[in-house]
CSV table of C-alpha atoms in Angstrom, one decimal:
chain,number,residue,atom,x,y,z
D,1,UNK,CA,69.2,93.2,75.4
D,2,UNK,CA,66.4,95.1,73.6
D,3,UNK,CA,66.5,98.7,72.4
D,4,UNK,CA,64.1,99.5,75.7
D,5,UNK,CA,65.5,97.6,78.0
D,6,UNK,CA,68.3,99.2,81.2
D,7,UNK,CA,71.0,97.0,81.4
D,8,UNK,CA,71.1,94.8,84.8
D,9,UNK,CA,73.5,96.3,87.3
D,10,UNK,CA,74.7,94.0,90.3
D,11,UNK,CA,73.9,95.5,93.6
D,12,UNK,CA,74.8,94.4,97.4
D,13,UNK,CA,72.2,93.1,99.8
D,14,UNK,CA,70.6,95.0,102.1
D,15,UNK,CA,73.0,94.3,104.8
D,16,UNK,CA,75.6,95.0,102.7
D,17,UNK,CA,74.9,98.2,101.4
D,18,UNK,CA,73.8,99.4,105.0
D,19,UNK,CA,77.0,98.4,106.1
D,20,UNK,CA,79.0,100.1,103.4
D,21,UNK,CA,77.0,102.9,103.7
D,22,UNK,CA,77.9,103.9,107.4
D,23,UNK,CA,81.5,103.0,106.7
D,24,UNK,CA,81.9,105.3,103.9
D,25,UNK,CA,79.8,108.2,105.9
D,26,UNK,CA,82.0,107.6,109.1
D,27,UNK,CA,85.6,107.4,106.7
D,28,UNK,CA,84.1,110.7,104.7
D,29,UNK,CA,83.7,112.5,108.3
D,30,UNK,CA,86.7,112.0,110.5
D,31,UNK,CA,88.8,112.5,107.4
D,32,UNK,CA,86.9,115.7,107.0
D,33,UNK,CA,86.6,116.7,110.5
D,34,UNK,CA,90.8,115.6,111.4
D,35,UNK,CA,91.7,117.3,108.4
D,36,UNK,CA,90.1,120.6,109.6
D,37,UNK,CA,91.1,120.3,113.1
D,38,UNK,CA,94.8,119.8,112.3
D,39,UNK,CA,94.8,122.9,109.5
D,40,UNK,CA,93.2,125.0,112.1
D,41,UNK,CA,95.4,124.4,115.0
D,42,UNK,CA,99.0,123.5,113.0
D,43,UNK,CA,98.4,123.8,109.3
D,44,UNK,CA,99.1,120.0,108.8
D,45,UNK,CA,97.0,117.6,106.6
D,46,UNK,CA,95.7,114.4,108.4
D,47,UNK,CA,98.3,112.7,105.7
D,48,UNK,CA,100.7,114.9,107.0
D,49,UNK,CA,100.3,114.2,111.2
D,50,UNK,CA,100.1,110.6,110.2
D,51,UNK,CA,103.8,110.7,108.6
D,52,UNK,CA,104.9,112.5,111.5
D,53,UNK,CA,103.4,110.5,113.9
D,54,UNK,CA,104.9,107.3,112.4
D,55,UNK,CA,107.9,108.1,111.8
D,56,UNK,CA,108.5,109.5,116.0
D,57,UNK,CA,106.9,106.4,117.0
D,58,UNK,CA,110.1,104.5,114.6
D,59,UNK,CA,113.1,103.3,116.1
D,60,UNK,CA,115.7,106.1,115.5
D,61,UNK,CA,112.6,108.2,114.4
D,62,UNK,CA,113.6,107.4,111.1
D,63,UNK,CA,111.9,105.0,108.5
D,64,UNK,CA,112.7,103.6,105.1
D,65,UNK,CA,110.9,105.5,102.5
D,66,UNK,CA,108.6,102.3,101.0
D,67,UNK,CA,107.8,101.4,105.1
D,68,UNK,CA,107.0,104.8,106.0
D,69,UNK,CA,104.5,105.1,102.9
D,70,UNK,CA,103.1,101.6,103.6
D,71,UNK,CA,102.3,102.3,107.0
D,72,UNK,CA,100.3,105.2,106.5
D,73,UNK,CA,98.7,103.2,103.8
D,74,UNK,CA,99.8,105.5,101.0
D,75,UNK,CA,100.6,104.9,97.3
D,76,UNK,CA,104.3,105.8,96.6
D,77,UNK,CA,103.3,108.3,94.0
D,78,UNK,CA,101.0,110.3,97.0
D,79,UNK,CA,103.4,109.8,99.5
D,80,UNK,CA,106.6,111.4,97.4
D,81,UNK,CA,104.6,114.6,97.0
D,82,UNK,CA,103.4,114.5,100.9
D,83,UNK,CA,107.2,113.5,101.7
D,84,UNK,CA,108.6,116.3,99.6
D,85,UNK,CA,105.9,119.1,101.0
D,86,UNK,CA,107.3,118.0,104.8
D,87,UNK,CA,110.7,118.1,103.6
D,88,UNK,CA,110.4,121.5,102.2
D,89,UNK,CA,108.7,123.1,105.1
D,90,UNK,CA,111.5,121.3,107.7
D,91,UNK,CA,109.7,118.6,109.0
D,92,UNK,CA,111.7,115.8,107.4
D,93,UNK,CA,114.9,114.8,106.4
D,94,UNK,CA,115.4,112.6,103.1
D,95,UNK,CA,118.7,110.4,104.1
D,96,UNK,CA,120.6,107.4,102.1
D,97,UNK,CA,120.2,104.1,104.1
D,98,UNK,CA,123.5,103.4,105.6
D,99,UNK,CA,122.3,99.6,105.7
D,100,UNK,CA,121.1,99.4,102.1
D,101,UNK,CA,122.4,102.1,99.6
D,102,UNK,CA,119.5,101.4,97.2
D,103,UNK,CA,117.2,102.6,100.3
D,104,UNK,CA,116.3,106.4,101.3
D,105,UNK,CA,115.3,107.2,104.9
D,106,UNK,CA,113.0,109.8,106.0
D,107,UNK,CA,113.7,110.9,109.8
D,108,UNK,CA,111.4,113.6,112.0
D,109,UNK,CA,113.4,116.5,112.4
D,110,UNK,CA,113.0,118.7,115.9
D,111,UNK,CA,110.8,121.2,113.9
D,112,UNK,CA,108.6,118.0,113.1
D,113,UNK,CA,108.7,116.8,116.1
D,114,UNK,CA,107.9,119.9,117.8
D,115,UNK,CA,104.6,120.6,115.0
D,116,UNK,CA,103.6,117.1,115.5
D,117,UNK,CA,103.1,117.8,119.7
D,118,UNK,CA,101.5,120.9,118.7
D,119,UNK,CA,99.0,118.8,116.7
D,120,UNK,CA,98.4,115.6,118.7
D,121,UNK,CA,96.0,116.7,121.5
D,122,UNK,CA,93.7,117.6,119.2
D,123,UNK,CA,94.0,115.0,116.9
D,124,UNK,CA,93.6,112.3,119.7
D,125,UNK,CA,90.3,114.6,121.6
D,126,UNK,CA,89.3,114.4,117.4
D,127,UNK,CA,89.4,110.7,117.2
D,128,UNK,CA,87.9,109.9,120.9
D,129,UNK,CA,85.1,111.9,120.5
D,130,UNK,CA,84.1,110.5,117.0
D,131,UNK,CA,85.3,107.2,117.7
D,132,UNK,CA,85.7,105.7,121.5
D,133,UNK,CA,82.9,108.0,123.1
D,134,UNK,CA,80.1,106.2,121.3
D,135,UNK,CA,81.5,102.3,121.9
D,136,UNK,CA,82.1,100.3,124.9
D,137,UNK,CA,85.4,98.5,125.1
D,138,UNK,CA,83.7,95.3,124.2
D,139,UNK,CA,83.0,97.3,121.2
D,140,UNK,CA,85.6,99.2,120.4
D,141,UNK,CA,87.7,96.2,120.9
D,142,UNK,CA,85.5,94.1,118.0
D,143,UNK,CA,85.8,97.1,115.9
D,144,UNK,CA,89.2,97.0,115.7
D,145,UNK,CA,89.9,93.2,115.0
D,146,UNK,CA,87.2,93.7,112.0
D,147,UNK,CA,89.3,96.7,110.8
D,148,UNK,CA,92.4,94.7,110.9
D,149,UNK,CA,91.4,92.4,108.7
D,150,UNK,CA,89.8,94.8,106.6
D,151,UNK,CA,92.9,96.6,106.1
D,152,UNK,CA,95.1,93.4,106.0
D,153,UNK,CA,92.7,92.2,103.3
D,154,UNK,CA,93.0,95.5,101.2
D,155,UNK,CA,97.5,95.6,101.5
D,156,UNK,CA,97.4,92.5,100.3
D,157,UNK,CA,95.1,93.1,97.5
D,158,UNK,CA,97.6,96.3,96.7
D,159,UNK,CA,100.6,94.3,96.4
C-alpha cells in the first residue's frame, strides 16, 4: 500500500447492512426500553427478570448454575455477578446439587417470586407493544424461526 493510500476495509452488501442495521436499532431499544420499565416499576434489570423468569418456569423452580446462565444467554463471568446481586437482595438461593455434588443450584425464592409477578405485566405489555403489535402471526411466526436459528447459530459458536 502506498504512503496515500486508506487501507481497504471489507463491508456488507446493501442488504446486509440494512438488515443488520434494524436488528441492532430494534436489540439497542427494547433492551433500553425493558430495562427502564422494569427499574421503574420493581427495580430489576432486564438480566435480572430474565433469571427470575427462568428459573419459576424450571421444574422445582430451581436450575443448575451453567443451565440457568445458558438460558438467559449469559457468560458465566456476567451471570455470577447477576446471580450474586439476586442472591444478596433475597431473590435466589445458591444450593449444592443433591444429584451432582460438583453442581450448584440456584432456586427462586418467595421474595423472587413475588418481585418477579410484580414485574411481568409490564414486561410482557413492553414486549407486545414493541414486538407483536406491529406483525401479523404469519409474521411473527417467521420472525421467530429466523431468530432461532440465529441464536442456535451464535451458542454454538460460543461453545
Amino acid at each position: 500500500m502506498k504512503a496515500n493510500e486508506l487501507p481497504v476495509f471489507i463491508e456488507l452488501n446493501d442488504q446486509e447492512t440494512s438488515t443488520w442495521t434494524h436488528i441492532w436499532a430494534f436489540h439497542s431499544g427494547i433492551h433500553s426500553r425493558l430495562d427502564s420499565r422494569l427499574k421503574k416499576e420493581a427495580g430489576l434489570s432486564h438480566v435480572e427478570y430474565l433469571v427470575l423468569y427462568n428459573l419459576a418456569r424450571a421444574g422445582g423452580r430451581r436450575l443448575r448454575m451453567s443451565d440457568l446462565a445458558q438460558a438467559c444467554h449469559m457468560t458465566l463471568s456476567h451471570f455470577s455477578r447477576v446471580i450474586t446481586r439476586l442472591e444478596l437482595q433475597g431473590m435466589v438461593a445458591r444450593m449444592p446439587d443433591s444429584v451432582d455434588g460438583r453442581s450448584t443450584l440456584a432456586e427462586i425464592t418467595e421474595q423472587g417470586s413475588a418481585l418477579l409477578a410484580l414485574a411481568s405485566p409490564g414486561f410482557v405489555s413492553e414486549v407486545r407493544s414493541m414486538v407483536f403489535d406491529h406483525l401479523e402471526p404469519e409474521e411473527s411466526a417467521a420472525l421467530g424461526n429466523a431468530m432461532r436459528k440465529l441464536a442456535t447459530a451464535a451458542v454454538e459458536r460460543r461453545n
